[in-house]
């Protein structure tokens, strides 16, 4: 088992966080680094919100609302209710009261001049998360979704306000050409023994990470296992709009399409036993039960993937 | 009764807010302007907190916690608890959840480039407060309290963290020389028919207002009733550190000392019937029951003061 090797995981929100939850039980946490999508980030009421970082932080610290898979457990919305009732500010984005502590503190740190990487390190240290969480970039690279119904929408407008119902024409990563790879992300990838691509939405959650200038090139230069885990199980997404977006973009809804999307960047793929399976001579292939329904299935999948990689890397 | 005259009130926090609550029932709200102490304002966790503006807003909108006299009624501290429990941030300043909506919105407006005067107008409009609340200045003029035990303390450190127990040596108004009188405050005073000085702490709540460059000179040039209401009743403060600070500054704890402190700036004074009374040929004098224990005594005092001024101004 790759217990003492540096495992770097490219990851989005809820779907990826499940695998992260398993990995942190299996890999030595100090050898585990998550490079997290920040394309969903936005400013709301003067607060910097980083949904995927938050979901991962709450999952790894045990604070997450287990039913939703995001937000803090047992949270309330007293601040939001006051904003609405007293000030007529309606919010389609739910900010829990406990959750607000995170946004307040992060925003305060950013206003004091901390980078998002530094602010995230402060938050994860206070939350006693032993693994490392790195935002994909310190620059803001908002994901913009062009839709049939509304034209271009900010990610949260698309995802939360319109509940990912609009039909997607294309997705772009605003200002990505101006962003730089952070030293922390560069060094984590340079020191990696294994890179995993979590079963997050490739187009919404992974594409923003891969859009950070230099990141894809760095990955392609690495000679080590780079393994994607299918977000498609039994021909559909477990949750969220992955399958819907694939169909809207004219892509066949299959694990093979996902592997093709990552292309030469990956050399291994974990497919689900429920899928039809596909042939790809360029890829090491593991077929496994990737449906994570509780902690034991999360740990089992993490174990299986890392053990398999250990074998084919020998 | 001066019901349709422009009444301008210089005012601090809880003590003054009681009279304000009476005045708004008696004076046509559109003729009523409050010039509010902002020397207590501070930044906390990246949020701009304006305690006296908040107390006045919550009092005039009926949202105030009636027991405390500040903060919102039926509030909770879930955000603060999360900051402490999850992030180890201990806060000696209580920020209620409902209350946080105010600070979030105000901070957001300020960050967008609104002045504090403009941000306050937005908040009071949403709270449906028909009277006008003007911060004494758009500049930050923090009140600094020099104490025997701790040296200089920011106002909230002195007042909240140390519960106004340190012995006061002196009080200063940082950066006041750089501040400017806002157009709104200037115009309100220029259009005033009557100026009241609320029964707030003269040294902590009124001195900062009078320290705004040009404000005192403007008041001294006005030829109209300028009337202070005693914050000293039966030789003591109703609440808070007024009497304690007077003693520490070597000032006799009496209504006469308060009148002397305002000096030539005022031409009328409302003393409490419980006090010994004093002679001052320069001042019109009303002795009245100034202890405001409920809405009817607040209204009664407001009526009495304005009716009396109406009489001596003829």
XYZ file of C-alpha atoms in Angstrom:
628
model
C 0.000 0.000 0.000
C 1.144 3.511 -0.852
C 0.761 4.567 2.754
C 3.894 6.632 2.916
C 3.925 7.953 -0.615
C 2.797 11.422 -1.561
C -0.699 11.153 -2.910
C -2.052 14.262 -4.621
C -5.759 14.404 -5.414
C -7.406 16.815 -7.862
C -10.852 17.293 -6.481
C -14.153 19.156 -6.587
C -17.046 19.136 -4.138
C -19.444 16.568 -2.719
C -18.625 13.588 -4.968
C -14.892 13.962 -4.584
C -15.158 14.568 -0.854
C -16.456 11.036 -0.363
C -13.280 9.556 -1.774
C -11.236 12.096 0.202
C -12.942 10.878 3.353
C -11.822 7.337 2.553
C -8.290 8.343 1.522
C -7.588 10.206 4.755
C -8.222 6.974 6.676
C -5.862 5.020 4.424
C -3.001 7.350 3.504
C -0.805 9.002 6.123
C -2.503 12.412 6.264
C 0.797 14.287 6.034
C 1.412 12.525 2.705
C -1.992 13.530 1.359
C -2.594 16.745 -0.580
C -5.820 17.899 -2.176
C -5.754 20.400 -5.027
C -9.222 21.825 -4.876
C -11.435 23.481 -7.487
C -12.059 27.143 -6.738
C -13.932 27.906 -9.946
C -17.156 27.790 -7.893
C -15.912 30.500 -5.529
C -17.747 33.772 -5.373
C -18.287 36.874 -3.280
C -21.628 37.098 -1.547
C -22.623 39.926 0.802
C -18.972 40.886 0.980
C -17.904 37.401 2.002
C -15.622 35.094 0.056
C -17.346 31.738 -0.337
C -15.350 28.694 -1.490
C -17.906 25.883 -1.738
C -15.573 23.047 -2.693
C -12.915 23.945 -0.124
C -15.653 24.198 2.482
C -17.215 20.857 1.569
C -13.831 19.173 1.792
C -12.923 20.927 5.071
C -16.229 20.036 6.661
C -16.025 16.446 5.420
C -12.465 15.880 6.638
C -13.095 17.542 10.019
C -16.306 15.590 10.603
C -18.373 18.774 10.776
C -20.248 18.134 7.532
C -23.986 17.745 7.375
C -24.120 14.032 6.573
C -27.480 14.185 4.816
C -26.578 17.022 2.427
C -22.887 16.187 2.032
C -22.084 19.917 2.294
C -22.547 22.633 4.930
C -22.197 22.034 8.639
C -24.364 19.591 10.546
C -27.108 20.981 12.746
C -26.821 24.443 11.254
C -29.376 27.254 11.266
C -29.905 30.339 9.106
C -30.618 33.030 11.671
C -28.332 35.594 10.028
C -29.916 35.004 6.619
C -33.389 35.240 8.117
C -32.491 38.572 9.701
C -31.094 39.848 6.390
C -34.326 38.923 4.689
C -36.792 39.963 7.355
C -35.110 43.152 8.563
C -33.298 44.321 5.446
C -35.251 42.789 2.572
C -32.167 40.979 1.279
C -33.275 37.703 -0.231
C -30.568 35.146 -0.687
C -30.817 32.164 -2.978
C -27.509 30.980 -1.570
C -27.934 29.320 1.799
C -25.332 30.449 4.321
C -25.643 28.618 7.609
C -24.780 30.395 10.847
C -22.029 27.952 11.813
C -20.861 28.005 8.221
C -20.711 31.808 8.294
C -17.888 31.594 10.809
C -15.762 30.049 8.044
C -16.621 32.752 5.522
C -16.091 35.568 8.015
C -12.711 34.257 9.076
C -11.534 33.492 5.534
C -12.651 36.906 4.281
C -10.975 38.606 7.222
C -7.700 36.799 6.470
C -7.889 37.655 2.759
C -8.582 41.318 3.594
C -5.495 41.287 5.785
C -3.429 40.220 2.780
C -3.286 36.449 3.183
C -3.432 34.455 -0.037
C -6.259 31.953 -0.348
C -3.638 29.210 0.073
C -2.497 30.776 3.356
C -6.020 31.466 4.573
C -6.984 27.861 3.806
C -3.981 26.624 5.781
C -5.119 28.702 8.773
C -8.644 27.319 8.579
C -7.597 23.682 8.163
C -5.108 23.982 11.020
C -7.829 25.282 13.332
C -10.120 22.482 12.154
C -7.315 20.001 12.945
C -7.340 18.551 9.436
C -3.999 16.769 9.088
C -4.004 16.566 5.274
C -3.136 19.530 3.100
C -5.825 21.417 1.167
C -4.590 23.674 -1.596
C -6.818 25.905 -3.668
C -6.025 25.292 -7.335
C -4.815 28.902 -7.584
C -4.673 32.050 -5.473
C -6.169 33.949 -8.392
C -9.911 34.106 -8.952
C -10.900 31.980 -11.956
C -14.682 32.000 -11.889
C -16.416 29.293 -13.860
C -18.939 30.824 -16.252
C -21.663 28.598 -17.660
C -23.230 29.626 -20.960
C -26.822 28.414 -21.022
C -29.550 28.231 -23.616
C -32.126 29.879 -21.365
C -30.186 32.656 -19.616
C -26.962 33.119 -21.536
C -23.884 33.280 -19.332
C -24.373 32.582 -15.652
C -21.934 32.672 -12.763
C -21.421 29.176 -11.448
C -23.525 29.601 -8.306
C -26.311 31.232 -10.281
C -26.328 28.214 -12.564
C -25.873 25.612 -9.878
C -27.758 26.940 -6.863
C -30.116 29.663 -8.050
C -31.248 27.740 -11.133
C -30.555 24.302 -9.582
C -28.473 23.257 -12.638
C -31.627 23.057 -14.746
C -30.599 25.379 -17.615
C -29.179 23.661 -20.693
C -25.417 24.133 -20.907
C -23.905 25.317 -24.186
C -20.345 25.788 -22.976
C -18.245 26.457 -19.928
C -15.368 28.890 -19.604
C -12.865 29.798 -16.907
C -12.763 33.554 -16.658
C -9.379 35.216 -16.265
C -7.593 31.857 -16.253
C -4.992 33.225 -18.668
C -3.983 35.737 -16.005
C -3.735 33.193 -13.182
C -0.536 31.583 -12.016
C 0.170 28.178 -10.597
C 0.856 28.662 -6.896
C 4.180 27.509 -5.512
C 2.312 25.193 -3.169
C 0.453 23.442 -6.014
C 3.598 23.247 -8.121
C 5.643 21.769 -5.286
C 2.915 19.302 -4.292
C 2.718 17.946 -7.841
C 6.505 17.883 -8.196
C 6.740 15.781 -5.019
C 3.824 13.477 -5.861
C 4.174 9.696 -6.056
C 0.617 9.224 -7.262
C -1.972 11.613 -8.638
C -5.654 10.809 -8.340
C -8.467 12.592 -10.117
C -11.474 12.318 -7.838
C -14.902 11.222 -9.137
C -15.998 14.852 -9.329
C -17.685 16.432 -12.339
C -14.959 16.578 -15.032
C -16.470 19.591 -16.798
C -17.534 21.633 -13.782
C -15.034 20.663 -11.088
C -11.902 19.298 -12.767
C -11.780 21.440 -15.897
C -11.223 24.620 -13.808
C -8.233 22.996 -12.098
C -6.816 21.860 -15.428
C -7.335 25.396 -16.778
C -4.792 26.849 -14.355
C -1.876 27.758 -16.628
C 0.937 25.237 -16.403
C -0.932 22.653 -14.373
C -1.875 20.323 -17.206
C 1.615 20.564 -18.707
C 3.134 19.741 -15.334
C 0.903 16.674 -15.021
C 1.770 15.519 -18.527
C 5.473 15.725 -17.694
C 5.148 13.534 -14.612
C 6.116 9.878 -14.973
C 4.004 8.374 -12.242
C 0.555 6.903 -11.855
C -2.117 9.462 -12.716
C -5.446 7.810 -12.176
C -8.976 9.115 -12.686
C -11.971 7.593 -10.926
C -15.210 7.448 -12.881
C -17.972 9.824 -11.805
C -20.357 7.819 -14.008
C -21.902 4.735 -12.418
C -24.426 2.593 -14.270
C -24.505 5.176 -17.029
C -25.479 8.048 -14.780
C -24.083 10.483 -12.217
C -24.537 9.497 -8.577
C -25.645 13.027 -7.830
C -25.535 16.360 -9.610
C -25.383 17.366 -13.250
C -22.474 15.367 -14.695
C -24.591 13.152 -16.955
C -26.940 16.014 -17.827
C -24.068 18.263 -18.898
C -22.406 15.495 -20.920
C -25.621 14.982 -22.839
C -26.041 18.718 -23.367
C -22.478 19.022 -24.649
C -23.134 16.156 -27.073
C -20.897 13.720 -25.239
C -21.878 10.082 -24.795
C -22.699 9.563 -21.113
C -20.148 6.881 -20.276
C -17.013 6.285 -18.248
C -15.141 5.962 -21.531
C -16.062 9.537 -22.443
C -14.618 10.678 -19.126
C -11.390 8.763 -19.759
C -11.233 10.272 -23.249
C -11.771 13.729 -21.779
C -8.687 13.360 -19.564
C -6.868 11.810 -22.520
C -3.095 11.460 -22.440
C -2.926 13.207 -19.086
C -3.923 10.001 -17.262
C -2.418 6.554 -17.418
C -4.895 4.762 -15.214
C -8.653 4.661 -14.828
C -10.972 3.228 -12.197
C -14.243 2.176 -13.778
C -17.307 0.974 -11.944
C -18.358 -2.662 -12.120
C -21.867 -1.511 -13.019
C -20.639 0.113 -16.237
C -20.269 -1.741 -19.526
C -16.497 -1.444 -19.526
C -14.326 -0.231 -22.369
C -10.928 -0.942 -23.915
C -8.093 1.572 -23.885
C -4.558 0.292 -24.441
C -3.027 3.473 -23.050
C -4.658 2.995 -19.649
C -4.160 0.690 -16.723
C -7.701 -0.224 -15.781
C -9.376 -1.206 -12.510
C -13.016 -2.205 -12.456
C -14.422 -1.908 -8.969
C -17.500 -0.994 -6.969
C -17.038 2.768 -6.784
C -20.384 3.611 -5.175
C -19.526 5.118 -1.779
C -22.493 4.915 0.543
C -20.816 4.949 3.952
C -17.411 5.257 5.559
C -16.547 1.586 5.071
C -17.212 1.682 1.304
C -15.176 4.907 1.087
C -12.243 3.283 2.865
C -12.612 0.120 0.808
C -12.444 2.045 -2.472
C -9.454 4.108 -1.309
C -7.667 0.908 -0.266
C -8.487 -0.836 -3.515
C -7.284 2.008 -5.724
C -4.025 2.583 -3.880
C -3.288 -1.144 -3.581
C -3.904 -1.620 -7.293
C -1.647 1.322 -8.190
C 1.029 -0.057 -5.879
C 0.892 -3.265 -7.889
C 1.072 -1.822 -11.395
C 3.682 0.742 -10.483
C 6.143 -1.967 -9.437
C -45.243 72.167 20.455
C -42.313 72.090 18.073
C -43.932 69.327 16.086
C -43.072 70.679 12.666
C -39.737 72.254 13.506
C -36.435 70.666 12.706
C -35.170 69.024 15.848
C -31.562 67.846 15.752
C -30.349 65.597 18.535
C -26.709 64.901 19.363
C -26.741 61.417 20.790
C -24.800 58.402 21.986
C -26.012 54.916 22.836
C -28.446 53.345 25.290
C -29.219 56.383 27.506
C -29.786 58.702 24.579
C -31.826 56.118 22.700
C -34.502 56.246 25.393
C -35.116 59.929 24.748
C -34.945 59.291 20.996
C -37.681 56.697 21.413
C -39.861 59.348 23.061
C -38.999 62.075 20.556
C -39.948 59.988 17.526
C -43.474 59.667 18.938
C -43.746 63.419 19.506
C -41.871 65.121 16.656
C -42.807 64.569 13.028
C -40.195 61.950 12.128
C -39.195 63.747 8.916
C -38.315 66.785 11.050
C -36.144 64.721 13.388
C -32.414 64.184 12.826
C -30.008 62.333 15.074
C -26.292 63.067 14.887
C -24.817 59.931 16.338
C -21.522 59.214 18.076
C -19.276 56.937 16.031
C -16.260 57.146 18.348
C -17.210 53.689 19.647
C -17.067 52.179 16.152
C -14.533 49.503 15.424
C -13.628 46.729 13.035
C -14.090 43.230 14.364
C -13.495 40.072 12.325
C -13.505 42.235 9.230
C -16.875 43.749 10.050
C -17.580 47.406 10.730
C -19.458 47.669 14.018
C -21.192 50.941 14.951
C -22.641 50.318 18.414
C -24.408 53.648 18.920
C -25.912 53.731 15.441
C -27.066 50.142 15.946
C -28.610 50.823 19.334
C -30.490 53.782 17.927
C -31.589 51.872 14.797
C -32.787 48.901 16.815
C -34.570 51.148 19.326
C -36.364 53.221 16.691
C -37.346 50.178 14.617
C -38.636 48.275 17.641
C -36.128 45.468 17.118
C -34.088 46.236 20.232
C -33.670 43.790 23.071
C -35.794 45.596 25.671
C -33.946 44.129 28.641
C -30.446 45.057 27.497
C -31.344 48.270 25.674
C -28.991 47.268 22.847
C -28.728 44.372 20.399
C -31.732 42.705 18.795
C -34.430 40.994 20.807
C -34.468 37.194 20.871
C -31.020 36.941 19.337
C -28.599 34.015 19.438
C -24.834 33.716 19.004
C -24.508 30.673 16.755
C -21.929 32.293 14.478
C -19.789 33.351 17.440
C -20.079 29.897 18.972
C -18.899 28.340 15.710
C -15.970 30.769 15.532
C -14.969 29.790 19.038
C -15.637 26.065 18.882
C -14.424 25.350 15.350
C -11.764 28.017 14.876
C -10.603 28.862 18.397
C -11.527 32.523 17.947
C -12.701 33.837 21.284
C -14.658 37.034 21.135
C -15.215 39.327 24.089
C -17.563 41.352 21.890
C -20.945 39.744 21.597
C -22.265 39.719 18.047
C -25.754 38.305 17.803
C -26.790 36.375 14.715
C -29.646 38.723 13.815
C -27.359 41.631 14.630
C -24.697 40.235 12.302
C -27.005 40.897 9.363
C -26.589 44.620 10.095
C -22.794 44.417 10.269
C -22.546 42.283 7.143
C -24.733 44.604 5.134
C -23.075 47.794 6.398
C -19.591 46.403 5.743
C -20.632 45.260 2.292
C -21.943 48.742 1.464
C -18.781 50.422 2.788
C -16.608 48.044 0.757
C -18.590 49.014 -2.312
C -17.652 52.648 -1.730
C -20.674 53.958 0.176
C -19.911 56.478 2.905
C -21.052 55.581 6.408
C -23.732 58.273 6.031
C -25.004 56.612 2.842
C -24.775 53.099 4.283
C -26.705 54.227 7.369
C -29.395 55.733 5.141
C -29.738 52.373 3.344
C -30.052 50.474 6.608
C -32.559 52.864 8.194
C -34.658 52.902 5.027
C -34.865 49.112 5.069
C -35.710 49.198 8.769
C -38.489 51.713 7.943
C -37.146 54.281 10.407
C -38.713 57.567 9.323
C -36.278 59.853 11.204
C -32.804 60.598 9.884
C -29.726 59.051 11.502
C -26.427 60.667 10.630
C -23.071 59.396 11.809
C -21.164 62.332 13.300
C -18.590 61.959 10.512
C -17.758 59.650 7.637
C -14.178 59.526 8.886
C -13.107 57.098 11.580
C -12.444 58.934 14.845
C -11.878 56.154 17.369
C -12.226 57.095 21.013
C -9.105 56.078 22.931
C -9.335 55.782 26.696
C -6.112 56.158 28.675
C -6.364 54.068 31.827
C -4.312 53.670 34.971
C -4.217 49.881 34.737
C -3.720 49.208 31.017
C -2.599 52.471 29.455
C -4.475 53.353 26.280
C -7.393 51.135 25.313
C -9.645 51.193 22.284
C -13.145 52.138 23.359
C -14.632 48.648 23.105
C -11.682 47.146 24.950
C -12.295 49.607 27.753
C -16.064 49.385 27.705
C -16.841 45.771 26.842
C -13.696 43.707 27.400
C -12.836 45.414 30.686
C -16.461 46.339 31.501
C -15.483 49.994 32.109
C -13.702 49.029 35.307
C -10.247 50.528 34.572
C -9.635 53.992 36.034
C -9.759 56.649 33.317
C -6.929 59.187 33.113
C -7.959 60.865 29.882
C -9.883 60.345 26.668
C -8.813 61.316 23.166
C -10.356 61.211 19.709
C -7.832 59.693 17.369
C -7.442 61.266 13.935
C -10.165 63.840 14.658
C -7.949 66.581 13.203
C -8.099 64.814 9.850
C -11.876 64.348 9.884
C -14.337 66.584 8.097
C -17.847 67.573 8.948
C -20.120 65.754 6.519
C -22.399 67.793 4.307
C -25.356 65.976 5.830
C -24.409 66.951 9.399
C -23.634 70.511 8.354
C -26.918 70.912 6.535
C -28.938 69.325 9.342
C -27.494 71.738 11.880
C -27.887 74.696 9.530
C -31.594 73.842 9.128
C -32.225 73.098 12.801
C -34.875 74.917 14.839
C -33.840 73.236 18.060
C -30.788 71.242 19.068
C -30.976 68.732 21.889
C -28.063 67.066 23.574
C -29.309 63.669 24.709
C -28.685 62.370 28.231
C -25.753 60.297 26.985
C -22.324 60.216 28.585
C -20.828 63.687 27.898
C -17.225 62.462 27.994
C -17.620 59.155 26.163
C -20.540 59.785 23.791
C -20.874 63.550 23.229
C -17.234 64.616 23.336
C -16.452 62.590 20.178
C -19.246 64.377 18.308
C -18.041 67.762 19.528
C -14.492 66.818 18.472
C -15.487 66.682 14.803
C -13.746 69.732 13.328
C -16.159 72.629 12.816
C -19.109 71.085 14.634
C -18.704 72.929 17.916
C -18.091 76.235 16.119
C -21.194 75.679 14.016
C -23.274 75.066 17.162
C -21.873 78.169 18.836
C -22.867 80.281 15.833
C -26.465 79.085 15.909
C -29.022 81.404 17.523
C -31.621 78.890 18.559
C -32.407 76.734 21.574
C -29.556 74.327 22.290
C -30.584 72.257 25.241
C -28.750 69.513 27.110
C -30.556 66.909 29.192
C -28.827 65.758 32.356
C -27.410 62.233 32.354
C -26.988 62.568 36.141
C -30.035 61.709 38.232
C -29.948 61.799 42.027
C -26.210 62.339 41.867
C -25.496 59.224 39.829
C -25.688 57.826 36.315
C -28.783 55.770 35.508
C -26.573 53.167 33.877
C -22.977 53.015 32.705
C -19.820 54.830 33.678
C -20.744 58.537 33.529
C -20.484 59.171 37.294
C -17.455 56.888 37.627
C -15.580 58.708 34.859
C -16.453 62.140 36.267
C -15.031 61.133 39.626
C -11.903 59.708 37.978
C -11.385 62.893 35.993
C -11.698 64.918 39.215
C -15.063 66.401 38.265
C -17.817 66.837 40.842
C -20.544 64.313 39.994
C -23.454 66.675 39.412
C -25.761 68.003 36.729
C -24.054 71.390 37.163
C -20.727 69.866 36.118
C -22.389 68.547 32.983
C -23.837 71.985 32.200
C -20.420 73.531 32.817
C -18.836 70.968 30.513
C -21.078 72.051 27.626
C -20.472 75.676 28.653
C -21.385 78.489 26.277
C -22.426 75.998 23.599
C -25.804 75.430 25.289
C -28.411 77.959 26.344
C -30.832 75.580 28.018
C -30.562 72.686 30.445
C -33.002 70.040 31.625
C -32.184 69.004 35.182
C -33.802 66.185 37.097
C -36.137 66.931 39.983
C -34.148 64.457 42.098
C -30.990 66.591 41.803
C -30.160 69.480 44.154
C -30.582 72.105 41.458
C -28.104 74.820 40.572
C -28.117 78.427 39.398
C -26.766 79.497 36.015
C -27.839 82.854 34.613
C -26.740 81.917 31.115
C -29.126 78.972 30.928
C -32.846 78.522 30.575
C -33.570 75.780 33.062
C -36.241 73.051 33.251
C -36.421 70.781 36.269
C -38.346 67.653 35.437
C -38.567 63.936 36.084
C -36.032 62.712 33.501
C -35.980 59.046 34.542
C -37.316 57.136 31.537
C -38.562 53.722 32.584
C -41.103 52.963 29.863
C -42.504 54.371 26.661
C -44.951 56.694 28.418
C -42.251 58.343 30.546
C -40.086 58.691 27.406
C -42.922 60.393 25.557
C -43.765 62.531 28.565
C -40.184 63.802 28.841
C -39.955 64.506 25.106
C -43.250 66.427 25.264
C -42.184 68.399 28.325
C -38.829 69.423 26.870
C -40.183 70.487 23.497
C -43.193 72.266 25.011
C -40.938 74.146 27.407
C -38.548 75.148 24.598
C -41.538 76.288 22.514
C -42.450 78.557 25.399
C -39.072 80.166 26.045
C -38.242 80.512 22.391
C -41.266 82.743 21.803
